[in-house]
GROMACS .gro file of C-alpha atoms in nm:
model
  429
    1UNK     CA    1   0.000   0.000   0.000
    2UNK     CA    2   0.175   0.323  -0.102
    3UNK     CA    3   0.225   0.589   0.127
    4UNK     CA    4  -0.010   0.821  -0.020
    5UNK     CA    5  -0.311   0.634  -0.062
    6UNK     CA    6  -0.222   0.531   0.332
    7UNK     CA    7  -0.252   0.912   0.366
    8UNK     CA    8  -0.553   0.955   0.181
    9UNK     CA    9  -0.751   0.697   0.392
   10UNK     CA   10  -0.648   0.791   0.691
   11UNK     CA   11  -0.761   1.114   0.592
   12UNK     CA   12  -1.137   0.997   0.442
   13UNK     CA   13  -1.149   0.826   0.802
   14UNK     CA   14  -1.080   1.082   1.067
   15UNK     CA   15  -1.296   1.335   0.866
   16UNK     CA   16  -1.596   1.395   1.039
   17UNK     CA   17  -1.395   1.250   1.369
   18UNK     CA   18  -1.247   1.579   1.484
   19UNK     CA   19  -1.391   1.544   1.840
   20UNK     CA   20  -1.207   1.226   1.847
   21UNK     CA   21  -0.903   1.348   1.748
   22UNK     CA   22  -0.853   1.633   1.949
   23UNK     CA   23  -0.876   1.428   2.254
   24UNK     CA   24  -0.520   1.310   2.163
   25UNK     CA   25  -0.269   1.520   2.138
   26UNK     CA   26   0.127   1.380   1.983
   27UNK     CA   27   0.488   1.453   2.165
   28UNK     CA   28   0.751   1.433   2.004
   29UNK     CA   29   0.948   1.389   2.343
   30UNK     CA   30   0.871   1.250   2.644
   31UNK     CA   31   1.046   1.221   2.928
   32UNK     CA   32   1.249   0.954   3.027
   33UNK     CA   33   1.078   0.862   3.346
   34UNK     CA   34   0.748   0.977   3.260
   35UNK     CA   35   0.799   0.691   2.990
   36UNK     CA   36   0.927   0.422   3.224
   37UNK     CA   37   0.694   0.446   3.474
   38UNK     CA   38   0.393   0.462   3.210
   39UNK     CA   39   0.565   0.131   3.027
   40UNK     CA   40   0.602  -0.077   3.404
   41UNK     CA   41   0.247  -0.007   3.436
   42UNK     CA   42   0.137  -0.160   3.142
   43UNK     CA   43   0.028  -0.496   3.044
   44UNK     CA   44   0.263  -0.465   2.730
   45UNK     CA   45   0.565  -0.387   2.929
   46UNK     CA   46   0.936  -0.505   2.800
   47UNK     CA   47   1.262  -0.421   2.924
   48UNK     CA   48   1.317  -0.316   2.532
   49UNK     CA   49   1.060  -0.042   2.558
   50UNK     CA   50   1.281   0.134   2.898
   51UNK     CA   51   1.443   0.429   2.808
   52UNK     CA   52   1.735   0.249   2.964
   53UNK     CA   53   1.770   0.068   2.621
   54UNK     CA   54   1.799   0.320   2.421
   55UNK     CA   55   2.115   0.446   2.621
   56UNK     CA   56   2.274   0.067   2.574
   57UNK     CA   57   2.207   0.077   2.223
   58UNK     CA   58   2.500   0.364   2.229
   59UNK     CA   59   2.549   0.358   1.841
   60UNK     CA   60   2.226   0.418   1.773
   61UNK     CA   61   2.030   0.778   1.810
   62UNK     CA   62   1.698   0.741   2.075
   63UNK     CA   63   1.433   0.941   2.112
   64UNK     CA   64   1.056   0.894   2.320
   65UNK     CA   65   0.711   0.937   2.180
   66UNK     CA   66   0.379   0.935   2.338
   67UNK     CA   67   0.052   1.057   2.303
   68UNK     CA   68  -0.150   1.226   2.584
   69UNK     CA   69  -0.523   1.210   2.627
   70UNK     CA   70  -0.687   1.495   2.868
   71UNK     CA   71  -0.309   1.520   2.998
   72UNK     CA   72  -0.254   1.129   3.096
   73UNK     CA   73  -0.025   0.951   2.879
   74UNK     CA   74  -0.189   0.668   2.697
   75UNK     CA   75   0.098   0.576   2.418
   76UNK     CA   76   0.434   0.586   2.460
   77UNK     CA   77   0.719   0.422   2.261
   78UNK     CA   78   1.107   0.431   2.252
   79UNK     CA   79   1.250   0.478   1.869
   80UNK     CA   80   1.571   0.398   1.800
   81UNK     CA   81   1.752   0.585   1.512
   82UNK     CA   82   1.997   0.455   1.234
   83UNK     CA   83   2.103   0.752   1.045
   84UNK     CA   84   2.220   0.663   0.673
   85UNK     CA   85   2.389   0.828   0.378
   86UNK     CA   86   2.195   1.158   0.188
   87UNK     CA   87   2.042   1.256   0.558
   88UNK     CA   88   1.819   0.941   0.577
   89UNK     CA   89   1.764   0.713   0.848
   90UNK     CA   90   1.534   0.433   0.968
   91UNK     CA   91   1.402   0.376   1.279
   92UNK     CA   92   1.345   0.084   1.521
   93UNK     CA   93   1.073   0.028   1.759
   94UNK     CA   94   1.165  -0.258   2.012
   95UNK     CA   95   0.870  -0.460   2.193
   96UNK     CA   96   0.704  -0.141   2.093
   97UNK     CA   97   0.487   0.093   2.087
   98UNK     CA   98   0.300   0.012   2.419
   99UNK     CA   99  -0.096   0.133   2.377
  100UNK     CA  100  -0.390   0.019   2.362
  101UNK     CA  101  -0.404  -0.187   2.021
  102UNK     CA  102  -0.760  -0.259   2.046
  103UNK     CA  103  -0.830   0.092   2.047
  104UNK     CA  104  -0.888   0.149   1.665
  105UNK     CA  105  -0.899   0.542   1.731
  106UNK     CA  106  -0.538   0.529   1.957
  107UNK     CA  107  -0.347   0.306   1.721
  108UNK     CA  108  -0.492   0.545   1.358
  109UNK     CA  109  -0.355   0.863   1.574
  110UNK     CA  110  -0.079   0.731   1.655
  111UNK     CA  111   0.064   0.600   1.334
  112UNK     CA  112  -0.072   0.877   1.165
  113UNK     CA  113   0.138   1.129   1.391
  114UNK     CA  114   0.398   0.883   1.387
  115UNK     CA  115   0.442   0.894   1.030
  116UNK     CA  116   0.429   1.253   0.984
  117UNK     CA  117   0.688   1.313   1.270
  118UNK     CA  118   0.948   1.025   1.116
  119UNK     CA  119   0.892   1.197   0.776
  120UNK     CA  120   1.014   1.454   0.919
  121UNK     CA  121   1.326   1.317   1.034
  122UNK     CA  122   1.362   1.196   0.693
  123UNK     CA  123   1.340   0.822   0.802
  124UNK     CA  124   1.237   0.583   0.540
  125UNK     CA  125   1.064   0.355   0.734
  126UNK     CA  126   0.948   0.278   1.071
  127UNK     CA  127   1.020  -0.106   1.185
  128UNK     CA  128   0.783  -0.180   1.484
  129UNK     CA  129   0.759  -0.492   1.713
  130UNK     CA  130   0.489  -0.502   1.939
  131UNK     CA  131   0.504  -0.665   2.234
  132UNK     CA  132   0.117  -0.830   2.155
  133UNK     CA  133   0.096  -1.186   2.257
  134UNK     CA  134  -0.094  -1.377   1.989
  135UNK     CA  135  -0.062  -1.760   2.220
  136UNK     CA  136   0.091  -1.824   2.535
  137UNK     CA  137   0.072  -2.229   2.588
  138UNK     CA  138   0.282  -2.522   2.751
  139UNK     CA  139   0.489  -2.724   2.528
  140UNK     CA  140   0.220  -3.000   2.558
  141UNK     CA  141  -0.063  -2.805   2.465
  142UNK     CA  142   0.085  -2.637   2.147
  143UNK     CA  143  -0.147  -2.811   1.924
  144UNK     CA  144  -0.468  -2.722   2.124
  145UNK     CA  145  -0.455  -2.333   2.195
  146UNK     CA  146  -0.656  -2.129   1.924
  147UNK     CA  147  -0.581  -1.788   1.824
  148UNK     CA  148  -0.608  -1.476   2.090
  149UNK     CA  149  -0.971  -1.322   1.970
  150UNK     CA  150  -0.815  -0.998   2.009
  151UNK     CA  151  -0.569  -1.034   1.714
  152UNK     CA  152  -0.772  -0.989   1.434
  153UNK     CA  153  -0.874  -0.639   1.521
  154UNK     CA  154  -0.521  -0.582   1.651
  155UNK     CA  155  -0.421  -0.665   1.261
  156UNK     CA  156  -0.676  -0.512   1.133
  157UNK     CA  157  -0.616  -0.196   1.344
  158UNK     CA  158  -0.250  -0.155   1.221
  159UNK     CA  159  -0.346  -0.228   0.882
  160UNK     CA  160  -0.579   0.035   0.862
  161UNK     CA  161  -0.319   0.226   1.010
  162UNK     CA  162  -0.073   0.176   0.684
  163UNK     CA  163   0.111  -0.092   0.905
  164UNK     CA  164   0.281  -0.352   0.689
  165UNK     CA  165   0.245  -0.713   0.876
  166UNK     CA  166   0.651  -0.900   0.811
  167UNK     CA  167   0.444  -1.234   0.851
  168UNK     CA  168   0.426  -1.472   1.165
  169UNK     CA  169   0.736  -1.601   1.095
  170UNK     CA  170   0.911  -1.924   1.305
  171UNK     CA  171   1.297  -1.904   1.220
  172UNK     CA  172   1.480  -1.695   1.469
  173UNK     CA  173   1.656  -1.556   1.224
  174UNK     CA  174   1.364  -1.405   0.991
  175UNK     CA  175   1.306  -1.105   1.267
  176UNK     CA  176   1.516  -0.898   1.476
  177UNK     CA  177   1.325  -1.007   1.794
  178UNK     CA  178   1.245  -1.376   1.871
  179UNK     CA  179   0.891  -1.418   1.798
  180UNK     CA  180   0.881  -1.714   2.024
  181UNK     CA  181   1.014  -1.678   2.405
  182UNK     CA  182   1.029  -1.927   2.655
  183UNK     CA  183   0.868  -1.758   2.972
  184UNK     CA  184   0.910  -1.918   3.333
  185UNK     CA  185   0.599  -1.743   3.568
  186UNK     CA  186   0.571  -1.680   3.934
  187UNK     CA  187   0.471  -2.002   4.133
  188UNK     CA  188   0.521  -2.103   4.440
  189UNK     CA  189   0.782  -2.398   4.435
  190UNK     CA  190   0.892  -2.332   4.106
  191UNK     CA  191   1.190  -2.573   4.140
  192UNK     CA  192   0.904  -2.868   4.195
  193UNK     CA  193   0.806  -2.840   3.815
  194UNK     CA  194   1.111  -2.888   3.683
  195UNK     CA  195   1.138  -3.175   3.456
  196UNK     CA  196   1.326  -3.490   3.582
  197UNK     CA  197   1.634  -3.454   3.360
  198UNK     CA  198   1.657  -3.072   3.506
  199UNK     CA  199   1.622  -3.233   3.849
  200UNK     CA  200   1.895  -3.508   3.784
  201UNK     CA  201   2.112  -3.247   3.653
  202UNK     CA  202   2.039  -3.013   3.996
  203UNK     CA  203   2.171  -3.294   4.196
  204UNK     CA  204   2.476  -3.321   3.968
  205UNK     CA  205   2.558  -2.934   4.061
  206UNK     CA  206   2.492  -3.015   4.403
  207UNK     CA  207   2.688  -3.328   4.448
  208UNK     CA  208   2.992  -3.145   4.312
  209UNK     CA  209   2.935  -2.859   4.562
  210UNK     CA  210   2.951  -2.590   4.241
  211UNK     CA  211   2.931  -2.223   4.361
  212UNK     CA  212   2.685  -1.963   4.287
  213UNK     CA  213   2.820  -1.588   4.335
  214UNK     CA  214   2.566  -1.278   4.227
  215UNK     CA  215   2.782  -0.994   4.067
  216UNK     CA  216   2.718  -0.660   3.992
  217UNK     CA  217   3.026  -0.440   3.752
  218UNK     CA  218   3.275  -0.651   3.909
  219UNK     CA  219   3.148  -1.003   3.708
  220UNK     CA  220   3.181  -0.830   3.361
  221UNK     CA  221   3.559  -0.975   3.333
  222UNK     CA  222   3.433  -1.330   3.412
  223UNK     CA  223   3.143  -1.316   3.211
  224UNK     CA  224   3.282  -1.226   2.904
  225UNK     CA  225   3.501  -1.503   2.932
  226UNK     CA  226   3.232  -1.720   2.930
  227UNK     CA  227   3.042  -1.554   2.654
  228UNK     CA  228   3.357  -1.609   2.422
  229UNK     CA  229   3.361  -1.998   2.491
  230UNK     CA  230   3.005  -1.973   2.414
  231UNK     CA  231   3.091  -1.812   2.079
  232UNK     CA  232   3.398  -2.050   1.988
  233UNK     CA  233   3.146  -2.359   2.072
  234UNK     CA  234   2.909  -2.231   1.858
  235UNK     CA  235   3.062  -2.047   1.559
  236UNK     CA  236   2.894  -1.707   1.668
  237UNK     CA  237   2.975  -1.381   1.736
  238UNK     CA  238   2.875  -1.245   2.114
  239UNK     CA  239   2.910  -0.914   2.304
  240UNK     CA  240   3.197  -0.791   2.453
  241UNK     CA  241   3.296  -0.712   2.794
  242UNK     CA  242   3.215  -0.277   2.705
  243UNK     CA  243   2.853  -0.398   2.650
  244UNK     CA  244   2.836  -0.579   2.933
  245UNK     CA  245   2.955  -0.331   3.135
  246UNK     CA  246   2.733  -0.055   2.995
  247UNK     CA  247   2.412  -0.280   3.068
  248UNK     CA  248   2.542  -0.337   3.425
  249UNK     CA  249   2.618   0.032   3.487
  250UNK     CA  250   2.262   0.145   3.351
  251UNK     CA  251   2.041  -0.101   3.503
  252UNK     CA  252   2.241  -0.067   3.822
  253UNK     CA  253   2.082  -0.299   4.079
  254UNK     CA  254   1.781  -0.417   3.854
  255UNK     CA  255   2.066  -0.627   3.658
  256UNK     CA  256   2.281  -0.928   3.754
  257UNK     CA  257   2.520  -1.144   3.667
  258UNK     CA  258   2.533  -1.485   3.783
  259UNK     CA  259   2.846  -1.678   3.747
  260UNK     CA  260   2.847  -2.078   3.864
  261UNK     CA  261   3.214  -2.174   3.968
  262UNK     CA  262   3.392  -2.514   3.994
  263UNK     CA  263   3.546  -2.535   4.333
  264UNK     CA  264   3.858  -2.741   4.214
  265UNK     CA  265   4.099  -2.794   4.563
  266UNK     CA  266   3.804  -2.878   4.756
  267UNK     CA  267   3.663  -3.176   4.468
  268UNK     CA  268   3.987  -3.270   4.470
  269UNK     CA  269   4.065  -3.339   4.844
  270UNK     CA  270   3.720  -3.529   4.789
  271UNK     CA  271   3.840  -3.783   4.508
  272UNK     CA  272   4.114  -3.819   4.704
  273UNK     CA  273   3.981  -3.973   4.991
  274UNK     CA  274   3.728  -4.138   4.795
  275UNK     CA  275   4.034  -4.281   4.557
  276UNK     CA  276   4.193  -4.406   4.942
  277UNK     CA  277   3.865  -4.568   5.073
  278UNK     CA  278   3.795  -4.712   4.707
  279UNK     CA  279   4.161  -4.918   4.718
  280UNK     CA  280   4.111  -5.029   5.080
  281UNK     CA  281   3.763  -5.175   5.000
  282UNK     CA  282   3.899  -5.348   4.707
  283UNK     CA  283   4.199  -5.476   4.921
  284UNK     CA  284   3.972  -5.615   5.207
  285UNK     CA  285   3.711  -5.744   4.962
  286UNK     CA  286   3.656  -6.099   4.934
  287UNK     CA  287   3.763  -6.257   4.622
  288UNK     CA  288   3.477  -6.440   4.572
  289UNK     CA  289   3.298  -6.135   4.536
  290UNK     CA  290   3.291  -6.063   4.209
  291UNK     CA  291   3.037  -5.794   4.135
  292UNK     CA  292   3.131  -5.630   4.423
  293UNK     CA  293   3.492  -5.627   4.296
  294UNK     CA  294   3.374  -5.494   3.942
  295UNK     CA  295   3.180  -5.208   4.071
  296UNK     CA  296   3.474  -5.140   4.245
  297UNK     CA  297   3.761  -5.143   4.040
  298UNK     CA  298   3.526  -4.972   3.809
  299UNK     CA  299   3.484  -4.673   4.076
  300UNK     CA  300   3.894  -4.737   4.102
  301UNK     CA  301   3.905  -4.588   3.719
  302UNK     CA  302   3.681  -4.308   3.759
  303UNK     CA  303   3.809  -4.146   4.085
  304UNK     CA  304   4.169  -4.198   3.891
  305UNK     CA  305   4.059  -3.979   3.637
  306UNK     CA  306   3.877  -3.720   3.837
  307UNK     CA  307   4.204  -3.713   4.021
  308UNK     CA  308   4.423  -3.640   3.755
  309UNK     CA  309   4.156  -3.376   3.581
  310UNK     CA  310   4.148  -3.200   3.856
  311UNK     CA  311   4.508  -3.192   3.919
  312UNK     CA  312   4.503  -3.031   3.530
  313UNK     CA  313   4.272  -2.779   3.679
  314UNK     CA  314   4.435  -2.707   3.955
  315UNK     CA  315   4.743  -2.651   3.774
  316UNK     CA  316   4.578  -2.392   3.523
  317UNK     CA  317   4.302  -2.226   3.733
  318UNK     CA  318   4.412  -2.272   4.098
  319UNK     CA  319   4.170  -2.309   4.363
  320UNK     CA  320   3.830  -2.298   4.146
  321UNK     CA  321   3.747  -2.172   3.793
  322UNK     CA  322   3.404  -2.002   3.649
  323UNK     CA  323   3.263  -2.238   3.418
  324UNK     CA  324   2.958  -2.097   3.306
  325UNK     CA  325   2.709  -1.792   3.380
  326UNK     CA  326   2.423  -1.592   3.325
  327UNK     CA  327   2.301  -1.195   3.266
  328UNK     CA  328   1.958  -1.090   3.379
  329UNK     CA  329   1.760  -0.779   3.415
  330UNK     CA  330   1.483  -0.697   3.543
  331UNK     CA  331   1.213  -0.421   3.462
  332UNK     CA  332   0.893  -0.341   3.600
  333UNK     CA  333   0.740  -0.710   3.707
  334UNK     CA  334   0.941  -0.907   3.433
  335UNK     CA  335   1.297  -0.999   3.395
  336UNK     CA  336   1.468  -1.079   3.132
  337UNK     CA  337   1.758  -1.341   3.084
  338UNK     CA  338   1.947  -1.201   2.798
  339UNK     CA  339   2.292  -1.386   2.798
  340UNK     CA  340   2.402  -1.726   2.934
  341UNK     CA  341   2.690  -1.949   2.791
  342UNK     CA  342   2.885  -2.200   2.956
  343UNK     CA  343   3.273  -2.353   2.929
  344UNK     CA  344   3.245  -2.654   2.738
  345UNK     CA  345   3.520  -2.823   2.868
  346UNK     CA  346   3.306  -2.822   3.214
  347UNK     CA  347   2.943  -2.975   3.041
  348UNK     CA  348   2.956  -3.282   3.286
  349UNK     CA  349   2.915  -3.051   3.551
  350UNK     CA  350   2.590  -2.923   3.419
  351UNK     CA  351   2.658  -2.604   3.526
  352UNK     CA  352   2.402  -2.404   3.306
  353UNK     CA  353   2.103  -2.564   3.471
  354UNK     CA  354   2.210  -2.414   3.851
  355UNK     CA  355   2.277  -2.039   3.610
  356UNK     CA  356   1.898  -2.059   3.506
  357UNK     CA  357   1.785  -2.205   3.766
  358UNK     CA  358   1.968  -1.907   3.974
  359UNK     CA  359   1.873  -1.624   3.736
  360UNK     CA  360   1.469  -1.746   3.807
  361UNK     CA  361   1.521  -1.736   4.178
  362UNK     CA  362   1.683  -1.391   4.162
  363UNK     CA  363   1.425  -1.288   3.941
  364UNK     CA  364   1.092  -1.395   4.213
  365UNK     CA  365   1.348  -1.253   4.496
  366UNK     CA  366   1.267  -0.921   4.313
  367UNK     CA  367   0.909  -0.957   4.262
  368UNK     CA  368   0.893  -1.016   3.901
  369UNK     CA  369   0.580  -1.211   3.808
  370UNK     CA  370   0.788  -1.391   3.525
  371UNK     CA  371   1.157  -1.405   3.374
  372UNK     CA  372   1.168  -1.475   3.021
  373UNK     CA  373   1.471  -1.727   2.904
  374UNK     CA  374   1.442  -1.570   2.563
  375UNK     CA  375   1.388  -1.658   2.236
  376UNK     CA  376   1.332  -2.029   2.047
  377UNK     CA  377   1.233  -2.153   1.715
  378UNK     CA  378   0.887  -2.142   1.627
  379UNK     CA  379   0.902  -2.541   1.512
  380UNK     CA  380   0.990  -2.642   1.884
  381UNK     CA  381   1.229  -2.810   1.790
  382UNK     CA  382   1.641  -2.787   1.806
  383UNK     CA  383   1.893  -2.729   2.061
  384UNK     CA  384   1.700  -2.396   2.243
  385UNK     CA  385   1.408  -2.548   2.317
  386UNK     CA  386   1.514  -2.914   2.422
  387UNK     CA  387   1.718  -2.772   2.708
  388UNK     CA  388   1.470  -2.470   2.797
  389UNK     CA  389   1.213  -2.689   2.800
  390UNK     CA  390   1.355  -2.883   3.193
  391UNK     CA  391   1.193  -2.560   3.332
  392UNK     CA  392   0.867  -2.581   3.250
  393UNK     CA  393   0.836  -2.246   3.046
  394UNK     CA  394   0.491  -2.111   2.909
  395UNK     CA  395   0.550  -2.029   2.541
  396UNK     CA  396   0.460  -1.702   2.385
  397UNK     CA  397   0.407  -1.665   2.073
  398UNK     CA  398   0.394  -1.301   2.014
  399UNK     CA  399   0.253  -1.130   1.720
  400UNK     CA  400   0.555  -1.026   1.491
  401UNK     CA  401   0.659  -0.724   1.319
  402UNK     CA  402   0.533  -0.447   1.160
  403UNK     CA  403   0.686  -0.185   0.886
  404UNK     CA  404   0.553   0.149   0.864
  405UNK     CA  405   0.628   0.335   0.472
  406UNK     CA  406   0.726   0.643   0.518
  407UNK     CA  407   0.918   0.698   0.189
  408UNK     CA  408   0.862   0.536  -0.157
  409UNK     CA  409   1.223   0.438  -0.088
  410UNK     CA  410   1.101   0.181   0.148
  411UNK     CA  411   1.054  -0.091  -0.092
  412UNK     CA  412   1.400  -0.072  -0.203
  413UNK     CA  413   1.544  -0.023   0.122
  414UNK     CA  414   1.354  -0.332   0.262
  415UNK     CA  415   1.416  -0.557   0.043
  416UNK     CA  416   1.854  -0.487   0.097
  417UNK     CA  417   1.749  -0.504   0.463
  418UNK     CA  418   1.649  -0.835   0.430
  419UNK     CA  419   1.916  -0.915   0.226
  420UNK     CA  420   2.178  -0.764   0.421
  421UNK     CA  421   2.131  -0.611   0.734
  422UNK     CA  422   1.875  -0.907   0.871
  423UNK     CA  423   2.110  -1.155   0.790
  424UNK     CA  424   2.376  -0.972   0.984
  425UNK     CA  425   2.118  -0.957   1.237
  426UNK     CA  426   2.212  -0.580   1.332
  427UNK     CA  427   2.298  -0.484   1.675
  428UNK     CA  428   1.941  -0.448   1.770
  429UNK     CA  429   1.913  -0.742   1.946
   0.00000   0.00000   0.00000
């Protein structure tokens, strides 16, 4: 739909709907804690729409919308700003706008006032992602939960609006934000509905007495270390230790990191006196004993080689090593777990279940109603999924994205995004 006959109709609708109208009235800033405190509130809040975002996304230019009705702000939106060659630019909405999207007269204001401002800021196109839930369901009921009633006139509202649905797509990869999430709500006992591999692998942490320490600033170091064993496993590339440190210093106490640690001297005075007792009940066992003596001799050969890894680890880490980790923020009565990676070399500890497992308890410490262990394929299927799944996450599926035209340009510029920049998958994520 071109951007004048998106005009035009808006236009042929509103006339004779002035009263309506005038009961809104656009800014072109708002302020930052006006905005945050108006987004916590709301049913569509997202640690993407806090104004806190837009000062992490550094190399990007930020700016706050709203729209006020009789002096109460009912719309409100953080816009993130890409500035390109010739004075154009294109702008980003993240988990945004929050309003009312049932409200047919709200969302035709605001993307009417929307356009007209971004037009003016010689944008090319506004890329929205609202933070609309079309399904939440449990893994086992994916097949029974119908469409949220509300979503047709959502669509329809934003199409009427000019809004260009990107599809509901299912590969992470086809939009910026995951339009699947794995989402772990409040309930008492949590830890009880974890699956029984999740549970065997708890014990596993537990048995090897690995450490849990909550960091603020001083965990960045650490955790990027993690995060680049995490790439090199995977073939990816992560954030840095700057970025981390920026998300820590804006989010201040609403942010953690957890790191899980491998408490080396003290696992290996254990196998060592496990190694003794192990050749003293093989030395007093009868020899008629057979099985006995095979279970034995077979502990014998494991303790050995406990021993000498940890003697390996004790010779390049010292007294204990971090082996895996976790970053989480929180914002309003959600949290978000944004990065987690783990040292490879330290998978038989199964050290990433006790950093989710961590990052959910630290989230209900706070009073979040749910912490979201982010994004998965919309199949269900692969790697994400298959371990996210042990914690008994609701799944949202959410509603997807949206471009707004603002130039003619837009067609050519979209389709190189897709080419290009959403295959890079730009630093908006």
């Amino acid at each position: 739909m071109g951007n004048w006959f998106c005009e035009a109709l808006l236009l042929y609708y509103f006339e004779g709907k002035e009263c309506l109208v005038n009961m809104y009235k656009f800014l072109n800033e708002v302020d930052a804690s006006r905005h945050d405190a108006f987004v916590k509130n709301n049913p569509l809040c997202n640690l993407l729409q806090s104004s806190g975002w837009g000062e992490v996304k550094e190399n990007w230019n930020r700016t706050i919308i709203g729209i006020e009705e009789d002096g109460e702000l009912v719309a409100s939106a953080l816009v993130l700003i890409k500035r390109l060659p010739f004075y154009f630019c294109v702008m980003y909405i993240p988990r945004g706008p929050v309003l009312n999207y049932e409200n047919e007269d709200l969302v035709l204001f605001f993307m009417k006032e929307l356009r007209n401002w971004a037009s003016s800021q010689h944008a090319l196109f506004v890329k929205m992602d609202p933070g609309v839930h079309c399904r939440d369901y449990l893994l086992e009921e994916k097949n029974n939960v119908p469409l949220n009633s509300k979503i047709i006139k959502i669509m329809n509202n934003m199409s009427l609006a000019g809004a260009i649905h990107q599809g509901f797509v299912k590969n992470l990869n086809d939009s910026i934000q995951p339009r699947f999430q794995a989402n772990v709500y409040l309930k008492k006992g949590f830890q009880d509905l974890l699956t029984k591999s999740a549970k065997k692998a708890l014990s596993i942490t537990k048995k090897n007495h690995l450490l849990v320490e909550r960091c603020g600033k001083e965990g960045v170091n650490d955790f990027e270390h993690i995060m680049h064993c995490t790439e090199r496993r995977k073939g990816i590339s992560l954030r840095n230790a700057q970025y981390f440190d920026r998300l820590m210093h804006v989010y201040g106490n609403d942010a953690v990191i957890i790191l899980i640690k491998l408490p080396i001297t003290l696992l290996h005075e254990e196998v060592c006196v496990k190694l003794a007792e192990t050749e003293k009940a093989l030395a007093d066992c009868n020899q008629n004993s057979k099985k006995k003596i095979f279970i034995l001799k077979e502990q014998y050969v494991s303790y050995v080689k406990q021993k000498k890894d940890l003697e390996e680890y004790q010779q390049n880490y010292g007294e204990e090593v971090v082996i895996a980790g976790a970053l989480c923020i929180r914002f309003g009565t959600s949290s978000e777990l944004l990065y987690a990676g783990m040292d490879e070399r330290f998978k038989r500890y199964m050290p990433s279940y006790l950093a989710f497992t961590e990052c959910m308890k630290w989230s209900f410490e706070k009073k979040c109603l749910c912490c979201n262990l982010g994004g998965i394929e919309g199949t269900l299927k692969g790697g994400l999924i298959q371990f996210k799944a042990n914690f008994s996450p609701v799944v949202n599926e959410l509603i997807g994205e949206f471009d707004l035209p603002i130039s003619f340009l837009y067609y050519v510029v979209n389709f190189l995004y897709k080419k290009i920049y959403k295959k890079k998958q730009i630093d908006s994520r």
